[in-house]
Every structure is written in structure tokens, then in C-alpha cells.
Amino acid sequence: MVIKNVNLETVCGVTSKLPENTLPEFAFAGKSNVGKSSLINTLMNRKSYARTSAQPGKTQTINYYNINEELYFVDLPGYGYARVSEKVKEQWGKMIENYLHTSRQLKLIFLLVDIRHEPSKNDCMMYDWMVHYGYQPVVIATKLDKIKRSQVQKQLKLVRQGLGMAKESILIPFSAVSKQGREEILTLMDSVLEEEESMI
């Protein structure tokens, strides 16, 4: 997939109605400081199109990026940020749940977790939620550049076991610094789109 055009087309807040898109959607979920914006920027080959912030918890909306007029990247609110009220956390949770429940075009959902740590309670809850709604989340283990190469397999195993992932579930280590994992993610999207086309 070669990304030529990117356009932040729709931003949905807590009370917004989700758009009825006709193009395929690829969604990204993860806790507030996991590097979601950095991943999306790396995939789009843009430096700071998706806003990255030193202040976690900035994505409080569902952002739809139109890619090449062919598909959408959907950036879901970061969850689990400690310095927001329980009420706000609950609203974010409802927004994500509502999206998973109502999107007709969602083809694949990516769950981002930090490779350095065991998945949090929120990560596990999000993973279980996605599976509950019938999705097979692809897990992206971010911040790969922050650990030694010798630790990678051990940490990936920790992620897999922590989330209770099935053997065949896909887990991709990713670094926004070296861009490792970028091509693998884009190739995965391509194969989903090709599969989609062959079914038409």
C-alpha cells in the first residue's frame, strides 16, 4: 500500500453520531501513552498529522483519516489514563464500545500495547471486548526500540500470555523510530482489502 493522500475527514465527540462510511475502516485502540499517534503517523508517512502529545489522554475523540480516498484509519480514544475523572474514562469506554458495536465497515482492529510491560488490566479488558464483539484483533507491541534485541522474544511472549492470545493470533513488534513493523502492518491491510474484493 502506497499512501499518497491523507485527510482528517471526521472527528466524533462523545455525543456525535458516527458517520456511515462506505469505505473499509481499520481501527487503532490502545491506552493513552502507548504511541498510537506515532504509529498512525508512521503508517501515513507523515511527521505529525495525527497529534502526538507529551500529555497522554489527548485523543478524546474518534478521528477518521481518509487514506487515498480508498479506506479509513480510525483513531479511537486512548483509554486508561489516570489523570482524568472516572466519568470521562467511562465516556471514552462507551465511545469505543459504541464504535465496535455499530461500525459496518470495520475490517480490522489493531490493539496497541507497550512491549516493555505486561498488558494492563485495561489492555486485557479491551482485548476481551474486541473478541466478544467477534473481531480478531491484531496486537501491535509498540516501543520496540526501547528494549534490547535479546529481550524481544521474552517480552512478546509476556504480551501474548498476558492477553490470553490464541496461537494463530497476529502479534507485530513495532518501532516508530526504526519503522520496523510498518510494512508488515500495511501488507496485512492490503491482504484484508484483497480478500474483501474477492468476495464481491
Short mmCIF file of C-alpha atoms in Angstrom, two decimals, residues 69-185:
data_model
loop_
_atom_site.label_atom_id
_atom_site.label_comp_id
_atom_site.label_asym_id
_atom_site.label_seq_id
_atom_site.Cartn_x
_atom_site.Cartn_y
_atom_site.Cartn_z
CA GLU A 69 -9.99 8.00 -0.94
CA GLU A 70 -9.89 4.20 -0.53
CA LEU A 71 -10.11 3.48 3.19
CA TYR A 72 -10.12 4.99 6.67
CA PHE A 73 -7.74 4.83 9.59
CA VAL A 74 -9.92 5.24 12.68
CA ASP A 75 -8.11 6.53 15.75
CA LEU A 76 -10.07 5.56 18.87
CA PRO A 77 -9.75 7.44 22.20
CA GLY A 78 -6.80 6.41 24.35
CA TYR A 79 -8.04 4.60 27.44
CA GLY A 80 -6.80 4.07 30.96
CA TYR A 81 -5.23 7.48 31.56
CA ALA A 82 -5.08 8.02 35.30
CA ARG A 83 -5.42 11.80 35.43
CA VAL A 84 -8.93 12.06 34.04
CA SER A 85 -12.10 11.54 36.04
CA GLU A 86 -13.88 8.21 36.20
CA LYS A 87 -16.79 9.83 34.36
CA VAL A 88 -14.55 10.80 31.42
CA LYS A 89 -12.97 7.32 31.37
CA GLU A 90 -16.42 5.83 31.26
CA GLN A 91 -17.39 8.08 28.34
CA TRP A 92 -14.30 7.05 26.38
CA GLY A 93 -15.11 3.41 27.06
CA LYS A 94 -18.64 3.92 25.81
CA MET A 95 -17.38 5.65 22.65
CA ILE A 96 -15.10 2.73 21.84
CA GLU A 97 -17.80 0.19 22.63
CA ASN A 98 -20.31 2.09 20.52
CA TYR A 99 -17.87 2.16 17.60
CA LEU A 100 -17.15 -1.59 17.82
CA HIS A 101 -20.84 -2.27 18.08
CA THR A 102 -22.09 -0.06 15.24
CA SER A 103 -19.39 0.27 12.58
CA ARG A 104 -20.42 -1.63 9.47
CA GLN A 105 -17.14 -1.04 7.66
CA LEU A 106 -14.61 -2.11 10.29
CA LYS A 107 -12.40 -4.69 8.61
CA LEU A 108 -9.59 -5.00 11.12
CA ILE A 109 -8.81 -3.63 14.54
CA PHE A 110 -5.34 -3.12 15.95
CA LEU A 111 -4.74 -3.13 19.69
CA LEU A 112 -1.53 -1.41 20.74
CA VAL A 113 0.32 -2.48 23.86
CA ASP A 114 3.70 -1.40 25.21
CA ILE A 115 6.24 -4.19 24.61
CA ARG A 116 8.15 -3.21 27.77
CA HIS A 117 5.36 -4.14 30.17
CA GLU A 118 2.93 -6.92 30.86
CA PRO A 119 -0.51 -5.98 29.42
CA SER A 120 -2.51 -3.87 31.88
CA LYS A 121 -5.95 -4.70 33.20
CA ASN A 122 -7.37 -2.19 30.69
CA ASP A 123 -5.45 -3.82 27.82
CA CYS A 124 -6.86 -7.22 28.75
CA MET A 125 -10.36 -5.82 29.06
CA MET A 126 -10.10 -4.14 25.66
CA TYR A 127 -8.79 -7.33 24.04
CA ASP A 128 -11.59 -9.40 25.57
CA TRP A 129 -14.15 -6.81 24.45
CA MET A 130 -12.97 -6.97 20.86
CA VAL A 131 -13.07 -10.75 20.84
CA HIS A 132 -16.54 -10.59 22.44
CA TYR A 133 -17.75 -8.44 19.53
CA GLY A 134 -16.50 -11.01 17.07
CA TYR A 135 -13.28 -9.32 15.97
CA GLN A 136 -9.85 -10.89 15.80
CA PRO A 137 -7.64 -8.05 16.99
CA VAL A 138 -4.13 -7.76 15.63
CA VAL A 139 -1.87 -6.81 18.53
CA ILE A 140 0.93 -4.32 17.91
CA ALA A 141 3.68 -4.27 20.53
CA THR A 142 4.98 -0.68 20.40
CA LYS A 143 8.20 0.98 21.61
CA LEU A 144 10.34 -1.87 20.29
CA ASP A 145 13.37 0.44 20.13
CA LYS A 146 13.24 0.89 23.92
CA ILE A 147 14.27 -2.69 24.69
CA LYS A 148 17.36 -4.74 23.86
CA ARG A 149 17.14 -7.12 20.94
CA SER A 150 17.84 -10.02 23.30
CA GLN A 151 14.66 -9.19 25.26
CA VAL A 152 12.25 -9.07 22.31
CA GLN A 153 11.08 -12.71 22.27
CA LYS A 154 10.66 -12.80 26.05
CA GLN A 155 8.55 -9.61 26.00
CA LEU A 156 6.43 -10.79 23.07
CA LYS A 157 5.71 -13.99 24.98
CA LEU A 158 4.71 -11.89 28.00
CA VAL A 159 2.26 -9.88 25.84
CA ARG A 160 0.80 -13.00 24.24
CA GLN A 161 0.28 -14.76 27.56
CA GLY A 162 -0.92 -11.63 29.36
CA LEU A 163 -3.70 -11.04 26.83
CA GLY A 164 -4.51 -14.74 26.51
CA MET A 165 -3.98 -14.60 22.75
CA ALA A 166 -4.73 -17.62 20.63
CA LYS A 167 -1.73 -19.27 18.96
CA GLU A 168 -2.81 -18.13 15.49
CA SER A 169 -3.44 -14.51 16.57
CA ILE A 170 -1.10 -11.97 14.99
CA LEU A 171 1.36 -10.03 17.13
CA ILE A 172 3.59 -7.44 15.43
CA PRO A 173 6.53 -5.75 17.18
CA PHE A 174 6.72 -2.08 16.09
CA SER A 175 9.06 0.87 16.41
CA ALA A 176 8.14 4.40 15.30
CA VAL A 177 11.88 5.21 15.39
CA SER A 178 13.18 2.47 13.06
CA LYS A 179 9.78 1.93 11.37
CA GLN A 180 10.12 -1.81 11.96
CA GLY A 181 6.69 -3.38 11.61
CA ARG A 182 5.33 -0.69 9.27
CA GLU A 183 5.45 -2.77 6.08
CA GLU A 184 4.03 -5.80 7.87
CA ILE A 185 1.02 -3.78 9.06
#
